[in-house]
mmCIF file of C-alpha atoms and ligand atoms in Angstrom:
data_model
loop_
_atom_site.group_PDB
_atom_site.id
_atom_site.type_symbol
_atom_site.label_atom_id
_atom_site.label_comp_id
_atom_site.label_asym_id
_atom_site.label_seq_id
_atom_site.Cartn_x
_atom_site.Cartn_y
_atom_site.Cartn_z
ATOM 1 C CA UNK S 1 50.065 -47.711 29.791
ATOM 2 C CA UNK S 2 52.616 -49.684 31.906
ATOM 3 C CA UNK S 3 51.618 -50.831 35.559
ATOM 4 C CA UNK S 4 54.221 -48.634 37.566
ATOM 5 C CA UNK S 5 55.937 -49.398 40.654
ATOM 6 C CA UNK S 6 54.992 -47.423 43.688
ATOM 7 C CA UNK S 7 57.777 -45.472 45.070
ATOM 8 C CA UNK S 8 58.096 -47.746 48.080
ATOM 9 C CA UNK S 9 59.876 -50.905 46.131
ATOM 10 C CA UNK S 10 63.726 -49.700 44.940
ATOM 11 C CA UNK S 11 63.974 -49.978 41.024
ATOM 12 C CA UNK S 12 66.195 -50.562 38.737
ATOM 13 C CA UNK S 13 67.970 -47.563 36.831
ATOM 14 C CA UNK S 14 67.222 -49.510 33.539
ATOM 15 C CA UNK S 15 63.525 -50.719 34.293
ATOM 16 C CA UNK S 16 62.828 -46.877 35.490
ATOM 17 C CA UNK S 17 64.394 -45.789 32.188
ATOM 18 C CA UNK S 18 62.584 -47.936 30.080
ATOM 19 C CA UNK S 19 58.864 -46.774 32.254
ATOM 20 C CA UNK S 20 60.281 -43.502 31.179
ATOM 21 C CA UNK S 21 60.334 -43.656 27.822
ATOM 22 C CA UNK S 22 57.333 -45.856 27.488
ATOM 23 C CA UNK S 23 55.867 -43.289 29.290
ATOM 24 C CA UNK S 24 56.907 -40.746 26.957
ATOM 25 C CA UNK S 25 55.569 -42.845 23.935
ATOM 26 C CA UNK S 26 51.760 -43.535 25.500
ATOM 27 C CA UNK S 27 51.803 -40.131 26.470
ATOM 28 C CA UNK S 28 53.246 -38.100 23.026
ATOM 29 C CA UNK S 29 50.723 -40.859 21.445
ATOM 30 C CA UNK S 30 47.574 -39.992 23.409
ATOM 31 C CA UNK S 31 47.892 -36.436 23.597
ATOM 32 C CA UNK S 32 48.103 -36.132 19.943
ATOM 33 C CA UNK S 33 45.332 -38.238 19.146
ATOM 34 C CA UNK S 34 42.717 -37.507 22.098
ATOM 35 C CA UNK S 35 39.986 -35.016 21.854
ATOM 36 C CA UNK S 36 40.098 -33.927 25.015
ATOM 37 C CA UNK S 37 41.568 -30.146 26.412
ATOM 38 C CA UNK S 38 44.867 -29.361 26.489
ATOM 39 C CA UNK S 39 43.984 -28.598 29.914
ATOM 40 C CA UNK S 40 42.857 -31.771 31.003
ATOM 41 C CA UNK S 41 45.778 -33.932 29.122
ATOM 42 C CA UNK S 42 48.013 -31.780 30.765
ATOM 43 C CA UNK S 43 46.378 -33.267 34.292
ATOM 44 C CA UNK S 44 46.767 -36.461 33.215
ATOM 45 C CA UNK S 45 49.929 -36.541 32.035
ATOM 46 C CA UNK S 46 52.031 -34.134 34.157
ATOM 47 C CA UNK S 47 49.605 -33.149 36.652
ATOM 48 C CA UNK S 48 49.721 -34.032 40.728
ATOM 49 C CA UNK S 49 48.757 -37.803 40.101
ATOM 50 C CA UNK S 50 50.484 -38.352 36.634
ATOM 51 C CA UNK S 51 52.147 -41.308 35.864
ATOM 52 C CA UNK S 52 55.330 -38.906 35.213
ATOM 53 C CA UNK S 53 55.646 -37.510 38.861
ATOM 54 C CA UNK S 54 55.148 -41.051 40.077
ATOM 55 C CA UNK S 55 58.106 -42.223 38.512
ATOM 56 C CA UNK S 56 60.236 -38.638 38.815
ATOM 57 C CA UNK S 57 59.728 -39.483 42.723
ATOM 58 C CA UNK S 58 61.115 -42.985 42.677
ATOM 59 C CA UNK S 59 63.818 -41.038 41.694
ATOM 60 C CA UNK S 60 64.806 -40.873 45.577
ATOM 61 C CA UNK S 61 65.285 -44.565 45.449
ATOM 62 C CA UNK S 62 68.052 -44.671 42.741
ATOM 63 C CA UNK S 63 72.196 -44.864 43.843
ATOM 64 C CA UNK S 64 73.395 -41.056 43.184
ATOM 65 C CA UNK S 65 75.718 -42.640 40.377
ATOM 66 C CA UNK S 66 72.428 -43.156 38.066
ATOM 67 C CA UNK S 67 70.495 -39.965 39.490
ATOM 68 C CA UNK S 68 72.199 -37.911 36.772
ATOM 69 C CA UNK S 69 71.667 -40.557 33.793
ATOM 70 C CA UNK S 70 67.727 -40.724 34.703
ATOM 71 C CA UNK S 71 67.294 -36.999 35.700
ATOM 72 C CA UNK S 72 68.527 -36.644 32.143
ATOM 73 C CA UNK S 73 66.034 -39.340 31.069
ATOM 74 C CA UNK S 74 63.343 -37.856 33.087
ATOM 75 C CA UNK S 75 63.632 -33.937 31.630
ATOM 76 C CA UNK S 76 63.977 -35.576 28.426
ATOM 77 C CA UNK S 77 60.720 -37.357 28.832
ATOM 78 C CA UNK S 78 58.825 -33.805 30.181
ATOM 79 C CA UNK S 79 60.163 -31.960 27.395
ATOM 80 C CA UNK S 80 58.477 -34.179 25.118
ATOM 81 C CA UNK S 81 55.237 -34.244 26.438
ATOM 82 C CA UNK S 82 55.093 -30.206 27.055
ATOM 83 C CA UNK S 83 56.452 -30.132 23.182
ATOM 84 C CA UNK S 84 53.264 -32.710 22.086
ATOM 85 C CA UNK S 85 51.279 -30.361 24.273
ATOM 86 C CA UNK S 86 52.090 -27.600 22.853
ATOM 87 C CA UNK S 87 51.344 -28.755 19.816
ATOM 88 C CA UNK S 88 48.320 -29.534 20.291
ATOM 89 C CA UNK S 89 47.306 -26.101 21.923
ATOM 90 C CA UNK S 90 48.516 -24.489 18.703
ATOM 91 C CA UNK S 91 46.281 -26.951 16.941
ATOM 92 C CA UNK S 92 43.049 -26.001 18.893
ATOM 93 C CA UNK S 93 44.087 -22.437 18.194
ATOM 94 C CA UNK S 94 44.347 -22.353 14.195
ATOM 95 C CA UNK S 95 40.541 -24.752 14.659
ATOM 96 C CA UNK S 96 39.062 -22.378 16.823
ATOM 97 C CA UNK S 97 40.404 -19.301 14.348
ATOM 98 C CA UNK S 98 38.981 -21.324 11.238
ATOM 99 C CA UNK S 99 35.489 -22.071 12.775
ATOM 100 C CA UNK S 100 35.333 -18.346 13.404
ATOM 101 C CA UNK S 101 35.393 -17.901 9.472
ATOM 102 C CA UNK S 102 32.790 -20.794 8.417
ATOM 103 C CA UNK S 103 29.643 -20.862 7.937
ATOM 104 C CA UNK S 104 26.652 -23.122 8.280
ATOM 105 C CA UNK S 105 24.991 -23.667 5.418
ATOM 106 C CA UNK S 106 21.725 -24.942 7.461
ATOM 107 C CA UNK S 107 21.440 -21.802 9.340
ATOM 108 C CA UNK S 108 18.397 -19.723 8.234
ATOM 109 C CA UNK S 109 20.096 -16.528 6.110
ATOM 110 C CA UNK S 110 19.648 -12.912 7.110
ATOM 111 C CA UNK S 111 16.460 -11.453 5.650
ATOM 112 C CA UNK S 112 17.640 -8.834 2.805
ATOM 113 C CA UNK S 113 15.597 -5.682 3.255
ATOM 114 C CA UNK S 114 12.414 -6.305 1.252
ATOM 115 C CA UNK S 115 10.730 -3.040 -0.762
ATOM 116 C CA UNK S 116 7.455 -2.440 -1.559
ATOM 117 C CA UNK S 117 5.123 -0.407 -4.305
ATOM 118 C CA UNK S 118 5.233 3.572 -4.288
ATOM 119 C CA UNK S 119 1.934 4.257 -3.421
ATOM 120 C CA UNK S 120 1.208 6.468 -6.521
ATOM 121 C CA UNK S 121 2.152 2.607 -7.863
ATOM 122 C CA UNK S 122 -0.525 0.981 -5.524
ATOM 123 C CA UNK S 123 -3.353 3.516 -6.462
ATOM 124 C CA UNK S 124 -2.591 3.220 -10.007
ATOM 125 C CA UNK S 125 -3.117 -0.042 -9.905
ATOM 126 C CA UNK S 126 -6.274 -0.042 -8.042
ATOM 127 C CA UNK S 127 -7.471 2.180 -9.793
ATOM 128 C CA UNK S 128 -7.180 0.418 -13.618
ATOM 129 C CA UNK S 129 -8.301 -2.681 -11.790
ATOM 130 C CA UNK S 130 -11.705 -1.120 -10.920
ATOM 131 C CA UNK S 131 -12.026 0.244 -13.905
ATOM 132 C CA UNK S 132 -11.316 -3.012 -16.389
ATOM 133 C CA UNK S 133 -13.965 -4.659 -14.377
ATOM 134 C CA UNK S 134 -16.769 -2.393 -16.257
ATOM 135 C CA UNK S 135 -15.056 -2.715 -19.102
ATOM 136 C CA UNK S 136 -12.547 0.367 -19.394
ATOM 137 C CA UNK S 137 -8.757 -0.541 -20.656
ATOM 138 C CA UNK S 138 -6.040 1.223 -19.682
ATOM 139 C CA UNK S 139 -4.227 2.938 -22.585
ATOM 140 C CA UNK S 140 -1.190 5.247 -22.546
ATOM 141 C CA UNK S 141 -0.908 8.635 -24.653
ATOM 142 C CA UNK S 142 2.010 10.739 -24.961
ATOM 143 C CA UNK S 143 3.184 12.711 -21.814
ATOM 144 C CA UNK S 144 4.683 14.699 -24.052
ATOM 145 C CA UNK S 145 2.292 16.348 -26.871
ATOM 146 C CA UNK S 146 1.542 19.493 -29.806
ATOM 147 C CA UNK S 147 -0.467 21.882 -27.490
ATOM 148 C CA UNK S 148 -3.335 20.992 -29.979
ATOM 149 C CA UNK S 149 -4.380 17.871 -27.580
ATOM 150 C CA UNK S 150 -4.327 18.802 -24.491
ATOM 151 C CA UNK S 151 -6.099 22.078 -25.463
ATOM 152 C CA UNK S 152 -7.367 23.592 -29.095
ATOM 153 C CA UNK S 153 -8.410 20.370 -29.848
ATOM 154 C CA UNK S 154 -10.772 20.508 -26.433
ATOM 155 C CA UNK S 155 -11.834 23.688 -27.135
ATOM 156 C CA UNK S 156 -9.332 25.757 -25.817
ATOM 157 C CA UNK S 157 -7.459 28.265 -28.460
ATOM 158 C CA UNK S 158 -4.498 29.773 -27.571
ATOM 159 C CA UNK S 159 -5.734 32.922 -26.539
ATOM 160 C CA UNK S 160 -8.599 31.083 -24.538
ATOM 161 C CA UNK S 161 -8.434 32.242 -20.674
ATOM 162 C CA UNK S 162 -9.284 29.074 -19.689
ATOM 163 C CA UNK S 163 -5.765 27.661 -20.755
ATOM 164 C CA UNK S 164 -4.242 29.846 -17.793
ATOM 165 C CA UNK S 165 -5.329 27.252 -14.862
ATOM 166 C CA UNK S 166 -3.129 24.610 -16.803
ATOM 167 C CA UNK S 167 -0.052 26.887 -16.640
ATOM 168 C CA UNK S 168 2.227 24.583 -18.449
ATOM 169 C CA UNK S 169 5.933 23.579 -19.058
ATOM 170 C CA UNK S 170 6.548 24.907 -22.675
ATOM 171 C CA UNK S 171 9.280 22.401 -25.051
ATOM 172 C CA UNK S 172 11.396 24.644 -27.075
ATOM 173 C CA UNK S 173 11.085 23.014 -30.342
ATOM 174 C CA UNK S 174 11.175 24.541 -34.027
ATOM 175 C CA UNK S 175 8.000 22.399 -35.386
ATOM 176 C CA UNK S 176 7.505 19.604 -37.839
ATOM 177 C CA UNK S 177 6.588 19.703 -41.467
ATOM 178 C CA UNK S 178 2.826 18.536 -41.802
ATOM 179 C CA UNK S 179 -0.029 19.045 -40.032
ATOM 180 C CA UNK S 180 -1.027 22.194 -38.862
ATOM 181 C CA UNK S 181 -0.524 21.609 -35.070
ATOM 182 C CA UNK S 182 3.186 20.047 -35.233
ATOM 183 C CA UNK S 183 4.189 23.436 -35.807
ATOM 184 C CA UNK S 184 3.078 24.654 -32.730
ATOM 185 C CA UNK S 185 4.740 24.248 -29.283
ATOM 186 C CA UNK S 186 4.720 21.266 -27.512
ATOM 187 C CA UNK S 187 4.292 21.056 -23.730
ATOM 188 C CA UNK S 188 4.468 18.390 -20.968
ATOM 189 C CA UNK S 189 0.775 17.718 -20.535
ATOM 190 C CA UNK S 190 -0.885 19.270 -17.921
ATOM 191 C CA UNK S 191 -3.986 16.903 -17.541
ATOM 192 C CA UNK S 192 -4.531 13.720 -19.016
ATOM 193 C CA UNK S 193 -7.602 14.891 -21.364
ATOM 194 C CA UNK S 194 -4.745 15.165 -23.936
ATOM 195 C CA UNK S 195 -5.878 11.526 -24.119
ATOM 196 C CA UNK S 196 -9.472 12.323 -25.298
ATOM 197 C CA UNK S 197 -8.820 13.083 -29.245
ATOM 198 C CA UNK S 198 -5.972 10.890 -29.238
ATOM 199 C CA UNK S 199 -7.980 7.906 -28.370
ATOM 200 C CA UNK S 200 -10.730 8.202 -30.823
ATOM 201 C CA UNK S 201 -8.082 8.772 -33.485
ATOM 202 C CA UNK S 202 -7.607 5.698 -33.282
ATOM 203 C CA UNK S 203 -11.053 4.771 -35.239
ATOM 204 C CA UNK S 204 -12.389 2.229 -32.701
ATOM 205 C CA UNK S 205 -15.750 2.764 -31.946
ATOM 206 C CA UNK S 206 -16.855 2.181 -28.832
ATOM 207 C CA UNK S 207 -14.269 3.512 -26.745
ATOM 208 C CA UNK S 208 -13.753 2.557 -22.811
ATOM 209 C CA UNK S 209 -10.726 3.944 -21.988
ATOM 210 C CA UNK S 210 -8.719 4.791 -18.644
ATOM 211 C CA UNK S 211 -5.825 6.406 -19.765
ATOM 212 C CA UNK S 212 -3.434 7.212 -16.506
ATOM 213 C CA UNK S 213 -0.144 9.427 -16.678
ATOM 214 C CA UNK S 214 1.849 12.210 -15.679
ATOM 215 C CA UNK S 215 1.047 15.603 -15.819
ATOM 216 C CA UNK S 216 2.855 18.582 -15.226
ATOM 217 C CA UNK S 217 1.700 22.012 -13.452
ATOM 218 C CA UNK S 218 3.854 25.159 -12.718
ATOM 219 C CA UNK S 219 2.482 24.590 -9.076
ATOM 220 C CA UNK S 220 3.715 23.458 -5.659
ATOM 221 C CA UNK S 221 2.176 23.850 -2.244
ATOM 222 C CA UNK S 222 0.008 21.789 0.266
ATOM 223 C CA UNK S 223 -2.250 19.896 -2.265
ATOM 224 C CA UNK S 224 -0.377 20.167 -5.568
ATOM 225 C CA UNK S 225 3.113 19.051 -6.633
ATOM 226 C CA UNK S 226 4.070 19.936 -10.526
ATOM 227 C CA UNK S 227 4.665 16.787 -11.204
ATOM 228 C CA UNK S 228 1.425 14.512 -10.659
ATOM 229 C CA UNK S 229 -0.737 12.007 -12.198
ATOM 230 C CA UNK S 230 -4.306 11.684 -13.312
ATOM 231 C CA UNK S 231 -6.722 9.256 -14.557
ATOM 232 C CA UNK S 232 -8.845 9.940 -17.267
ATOM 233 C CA UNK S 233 -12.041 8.153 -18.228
ATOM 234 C CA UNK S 234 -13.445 8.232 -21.726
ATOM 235 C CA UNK S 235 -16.390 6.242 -23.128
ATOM 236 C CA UNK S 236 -18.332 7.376 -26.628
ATOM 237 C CA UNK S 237 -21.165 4.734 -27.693
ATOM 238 C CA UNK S 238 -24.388 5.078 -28.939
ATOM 239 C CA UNK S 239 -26.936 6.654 -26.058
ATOM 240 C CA UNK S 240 -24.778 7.653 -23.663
ATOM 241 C CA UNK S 241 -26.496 9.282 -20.719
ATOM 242 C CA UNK S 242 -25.943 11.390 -17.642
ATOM 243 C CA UNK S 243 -26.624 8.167 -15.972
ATOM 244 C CA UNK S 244 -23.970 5.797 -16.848
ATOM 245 C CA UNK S 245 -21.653 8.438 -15.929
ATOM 246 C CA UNK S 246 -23.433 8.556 -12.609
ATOM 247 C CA UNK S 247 -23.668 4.870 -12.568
ATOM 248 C CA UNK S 248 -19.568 4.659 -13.496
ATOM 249 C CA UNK S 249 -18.560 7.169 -10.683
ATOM 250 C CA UNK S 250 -20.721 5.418 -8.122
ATOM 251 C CA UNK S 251 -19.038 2.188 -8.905
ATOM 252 C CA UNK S 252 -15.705 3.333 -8.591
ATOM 253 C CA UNK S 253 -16.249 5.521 -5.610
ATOM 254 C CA UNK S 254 -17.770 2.296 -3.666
ATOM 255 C CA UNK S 255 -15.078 -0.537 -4.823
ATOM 256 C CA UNK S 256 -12.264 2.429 -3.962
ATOM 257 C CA UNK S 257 -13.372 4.456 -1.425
ATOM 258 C CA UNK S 258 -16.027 1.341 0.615
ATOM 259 C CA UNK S 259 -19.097 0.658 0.063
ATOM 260 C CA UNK S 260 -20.585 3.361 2.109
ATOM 261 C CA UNK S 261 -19.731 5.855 -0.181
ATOM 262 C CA UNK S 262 -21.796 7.517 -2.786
ATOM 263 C CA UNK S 263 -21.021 10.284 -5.247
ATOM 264 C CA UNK S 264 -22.825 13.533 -6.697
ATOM 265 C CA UNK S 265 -22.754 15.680 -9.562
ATOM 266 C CA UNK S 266 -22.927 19.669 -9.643
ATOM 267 C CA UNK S 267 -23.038 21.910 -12.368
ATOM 268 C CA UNK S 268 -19.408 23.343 -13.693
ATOM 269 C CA UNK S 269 -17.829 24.622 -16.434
ATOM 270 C CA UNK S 270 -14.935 22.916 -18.893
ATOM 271 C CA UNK S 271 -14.508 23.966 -22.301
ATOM 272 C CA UNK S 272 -14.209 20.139 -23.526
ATOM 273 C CA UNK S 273 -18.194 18.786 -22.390
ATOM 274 C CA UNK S 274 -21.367 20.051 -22.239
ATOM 275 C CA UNK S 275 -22.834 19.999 -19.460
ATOM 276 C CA UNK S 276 -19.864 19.939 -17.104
ATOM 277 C CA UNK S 277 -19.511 18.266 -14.323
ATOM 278 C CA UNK S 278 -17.848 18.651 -10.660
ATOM 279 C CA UNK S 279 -17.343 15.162 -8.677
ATOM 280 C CA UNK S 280 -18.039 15.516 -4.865
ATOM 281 C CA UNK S 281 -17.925 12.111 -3.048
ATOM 282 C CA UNK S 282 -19.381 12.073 0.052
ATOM 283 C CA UNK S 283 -17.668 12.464 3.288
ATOM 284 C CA UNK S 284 -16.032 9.296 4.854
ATOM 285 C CA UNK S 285 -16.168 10.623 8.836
ATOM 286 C CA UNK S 286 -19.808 12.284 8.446
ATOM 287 C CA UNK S 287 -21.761 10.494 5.754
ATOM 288 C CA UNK S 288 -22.433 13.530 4.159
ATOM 289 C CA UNK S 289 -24.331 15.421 7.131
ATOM 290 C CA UNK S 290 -21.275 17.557 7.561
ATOM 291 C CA UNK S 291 -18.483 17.888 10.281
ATOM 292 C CA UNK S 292 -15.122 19.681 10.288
ATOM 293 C CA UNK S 293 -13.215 18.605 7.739
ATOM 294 C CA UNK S 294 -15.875 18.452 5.014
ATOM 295 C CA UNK S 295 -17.895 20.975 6.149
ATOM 296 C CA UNK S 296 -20.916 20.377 3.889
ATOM 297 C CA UNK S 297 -20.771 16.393 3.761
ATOM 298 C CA UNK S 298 -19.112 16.002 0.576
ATOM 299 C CA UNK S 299 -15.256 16.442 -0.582
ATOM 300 C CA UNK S 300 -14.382 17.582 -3.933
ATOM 301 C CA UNK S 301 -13.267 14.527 -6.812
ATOM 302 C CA UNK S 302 -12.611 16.339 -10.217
ATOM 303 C CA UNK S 303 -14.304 16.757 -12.966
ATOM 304 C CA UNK S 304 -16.642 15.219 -15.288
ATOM 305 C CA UNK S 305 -19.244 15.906 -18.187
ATOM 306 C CA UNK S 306 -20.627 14.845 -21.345
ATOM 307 C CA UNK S 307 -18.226 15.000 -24.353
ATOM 308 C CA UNK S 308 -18.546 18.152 -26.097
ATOM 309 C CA UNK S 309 -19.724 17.799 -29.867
ATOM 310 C CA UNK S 310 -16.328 19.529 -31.230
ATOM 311 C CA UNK S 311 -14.250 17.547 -29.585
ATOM 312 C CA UNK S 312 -15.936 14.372 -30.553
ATOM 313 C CA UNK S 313 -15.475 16.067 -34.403
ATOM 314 C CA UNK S 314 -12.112 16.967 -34.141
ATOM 315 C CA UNK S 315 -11.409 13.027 -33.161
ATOM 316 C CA UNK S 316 -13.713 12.317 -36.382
ATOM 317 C CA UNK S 317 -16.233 10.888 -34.684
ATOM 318 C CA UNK S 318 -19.598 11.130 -36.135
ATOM 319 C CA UNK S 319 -21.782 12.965 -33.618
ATOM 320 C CA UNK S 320 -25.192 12.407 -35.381
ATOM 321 C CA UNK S 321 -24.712 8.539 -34.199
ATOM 322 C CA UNK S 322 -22.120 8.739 -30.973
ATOM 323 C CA UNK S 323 -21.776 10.413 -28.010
ATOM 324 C CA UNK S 324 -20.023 10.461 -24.833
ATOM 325 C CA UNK S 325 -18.886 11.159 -21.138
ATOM 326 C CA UNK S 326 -15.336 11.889 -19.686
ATOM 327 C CA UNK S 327 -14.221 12.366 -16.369
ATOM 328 C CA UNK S 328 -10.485 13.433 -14.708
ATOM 329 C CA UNK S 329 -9.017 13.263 -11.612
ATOM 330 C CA UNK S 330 -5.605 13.214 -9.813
ATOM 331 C CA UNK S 331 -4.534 10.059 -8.776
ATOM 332 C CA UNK S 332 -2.613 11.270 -5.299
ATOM 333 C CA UNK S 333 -5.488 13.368 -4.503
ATOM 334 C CA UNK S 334 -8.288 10.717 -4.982
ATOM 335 C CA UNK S 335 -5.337 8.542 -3.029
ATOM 336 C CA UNK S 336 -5.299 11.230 -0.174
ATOM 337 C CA UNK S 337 -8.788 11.198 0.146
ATOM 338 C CA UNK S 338 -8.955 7.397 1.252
ATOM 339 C CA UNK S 339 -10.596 7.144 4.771
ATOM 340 C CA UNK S 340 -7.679 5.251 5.919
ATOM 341 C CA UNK S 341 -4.937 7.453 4.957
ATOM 342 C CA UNK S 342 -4.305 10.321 6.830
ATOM 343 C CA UNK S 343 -1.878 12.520 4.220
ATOM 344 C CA UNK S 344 -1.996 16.066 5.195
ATOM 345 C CA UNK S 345 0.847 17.173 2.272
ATOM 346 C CA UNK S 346 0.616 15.957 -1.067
ATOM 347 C CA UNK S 347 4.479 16.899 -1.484
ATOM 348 C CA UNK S 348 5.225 14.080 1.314
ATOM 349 C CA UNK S 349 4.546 11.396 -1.587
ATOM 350 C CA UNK S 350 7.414 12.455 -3.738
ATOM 351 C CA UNK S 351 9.886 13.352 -0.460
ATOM 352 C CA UNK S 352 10.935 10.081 -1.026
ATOM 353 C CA UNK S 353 11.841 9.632 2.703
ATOM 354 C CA UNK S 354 11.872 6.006 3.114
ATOM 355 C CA UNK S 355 10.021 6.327 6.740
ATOM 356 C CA UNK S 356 7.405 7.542 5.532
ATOM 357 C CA UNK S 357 6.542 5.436 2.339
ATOM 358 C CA UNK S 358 7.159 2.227 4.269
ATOM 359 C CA UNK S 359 4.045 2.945 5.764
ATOM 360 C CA UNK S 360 1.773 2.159 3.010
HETATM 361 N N1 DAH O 1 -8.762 17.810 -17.339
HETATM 362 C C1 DAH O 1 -9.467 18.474 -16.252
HETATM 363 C C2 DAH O 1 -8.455 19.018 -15.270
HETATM 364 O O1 DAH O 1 -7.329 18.655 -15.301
HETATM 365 C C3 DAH O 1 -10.366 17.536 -15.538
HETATM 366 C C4 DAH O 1 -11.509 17.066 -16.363
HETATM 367 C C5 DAH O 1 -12.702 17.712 -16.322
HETATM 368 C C6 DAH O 1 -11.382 15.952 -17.168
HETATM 369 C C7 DAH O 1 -13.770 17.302 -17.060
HETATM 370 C C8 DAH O 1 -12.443 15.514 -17.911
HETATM 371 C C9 DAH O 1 -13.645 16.203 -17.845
HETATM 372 O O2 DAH O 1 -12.392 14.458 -18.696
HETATM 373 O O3 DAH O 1 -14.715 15.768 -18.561
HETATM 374 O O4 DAH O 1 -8.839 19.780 -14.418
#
């Protein structure tokens, strides 16, 4: 910028002129380029101490002949720099709208919600894994089957009462040429025991098998849903005992229930093993001395036994060299039963209310 004369000395019409339009020039120059705020080049450059009003006030010095040459000079010159101020407000503007629509790459990005396992998932799981560790594999039979699996061919004809408690879901279905039993009815299974003859079908000797799936019940209330799932153990080898069952149950009751847990055994009746078993494992607030929700010390499992001879036949397997155990449980049940889960309704599992599932 030009050194200016103060308004004391008189100046020439065609020196003030030319500081004029010099002025104009530095001034249109800097404002575009400078970074600063509009509001602060507008101090500087038309503001109280501005070069500009320096020179509009030597204006009083000037013969009234050239007052209306440089007052032209002089509006000239403000018009400019308002117009390169201006300008550069409008600039700021459209950089301050396009900032609002960037992004920073760098920035750490929003955490998408994140889902977890169903718990019928989780226990599932669990569950196999306890199991493969004593040798059982999990296998998967039809959840869909002839009525001969899940029942004549464990004993249970047609007509047999015991086939009531499994009030099943019925497939209407005309029957298949060829065996017998695929022209009966087929149902959706309503325990996984369907399994059982299935498995030693396939003419592997020994089995270990944990076959888990869905079974259906015409039931719904507190403790039962009609859909549901079980887990069914079957082992046939040479010698089996009372006692590896035991041994098996304990196992799994300790690794899924904690190690303070033990199970017993009391005399029941199923049509599919001889002698039947029913599963209690003992009580995870009382230890099995008794207290108010047990009562006696021990909550109901499911059920267990020792492979009945016909059944083990009618999976061609030959009894004079193998026998077995089974056992069957439902897997939200034996999940409800956890110490540290404190499900009151077995119907809240399949609500499918996100509140609640997010807490397992
Ligand atoms: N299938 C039976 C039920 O749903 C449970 C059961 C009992 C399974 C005894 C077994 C068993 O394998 O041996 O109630």
């Amino acid at each position: 910028m030009k050194k200016i004369v103060t308004k004391e000395e008189p100046i020439a019409k065609d020196q003030l002129i030319r500081l004029l339009l010099t002025l104009q020039e530095d001034a249109v120059g800097a404002i575009t380029e400078s970074t600063e705020s509009v509001d602060t080049l507008r101090l500087t450059w038309l503001g109280k101490n501005s070069e500009f009003l320096k020179l509009a006030s030597s204006m009083r010095s000037v013969t009234p002949e050239d007052k209306q040459q440089i007052g032209a000079v002089l509006n000239g010159v403000k018009k400019s720099i308002e117009s390169a101020l201006a300008s550069k407000q409008q600039l700021t503007n459209q950089q301050a709208e396009s900032t609002a629509d960037w992004f920073d790459t760098t920035e750490p990005g929003e955490q998408p919600p994140q889902g977890h396992l169903h718990i019928v998932t989780q226990a599932i799981a669990e569950i196999t894994d306890i199991f493969n560790r004593l040798g059982f594999t999990r296998v998967r039979h039809p959840e869909i089957d002839w009525d001969w699996y899940p029942f004549e061919a464990l004993n249970m004809p047609h007509s047999h009462p015991a086939s009531d408690e499994w009030e099943t879901f019925y497939i209407r279905y005309p029957g298949s040429p060829g065996k017998e039993y695929k022209k009966q009815k087929i149902v959706l299974t309503p325990h996984t025991s369907n399994g059982q003859v299935r498995e030693m079908e396939k003419g592997v000797l020994p089995i270990r098998m944990i076959n888990i799936a869905k079974c259906y019940r015409r039931q719904i209330d507190i403790s039962h849903t009609p859909m549901f799932h079980q887990f069914e153990g079957l082992y046939v080898d040479k010698n089996v005992s009372i006692g590896h069952l035991k041994g098996v149950l304990d196992y799994f009751a300790k690794h899924f229930f904690g190690p303070d847990r033990t199970t017993r055994i009391r005399p029941y009746h199923f049509q599919f093993t001889e002698p039947s078993f029913e599963i209690d494992i003992s009580c995870g607030i009382c230890h099995g001395k008794g207290c108010k929700l047990c009562k006696e010390g021990w909550l109901e499992l499911g059920g267990a036994g020792m492979t009945h001879p016909q059944v083990l036949k009618n999976g061609g397997v030959d009894t004079t060299v193998y026998n077995g155990f089974a056992f069957g449980w439902g897997v939200e049940r034996t999940y409800m039963m956890k110490s540290n889960s404190n499900l009151d309704d077995i119907r809240l599992i399949y609500g499918n209310d996100i509140r609640f599932l997010k807490q397992f």
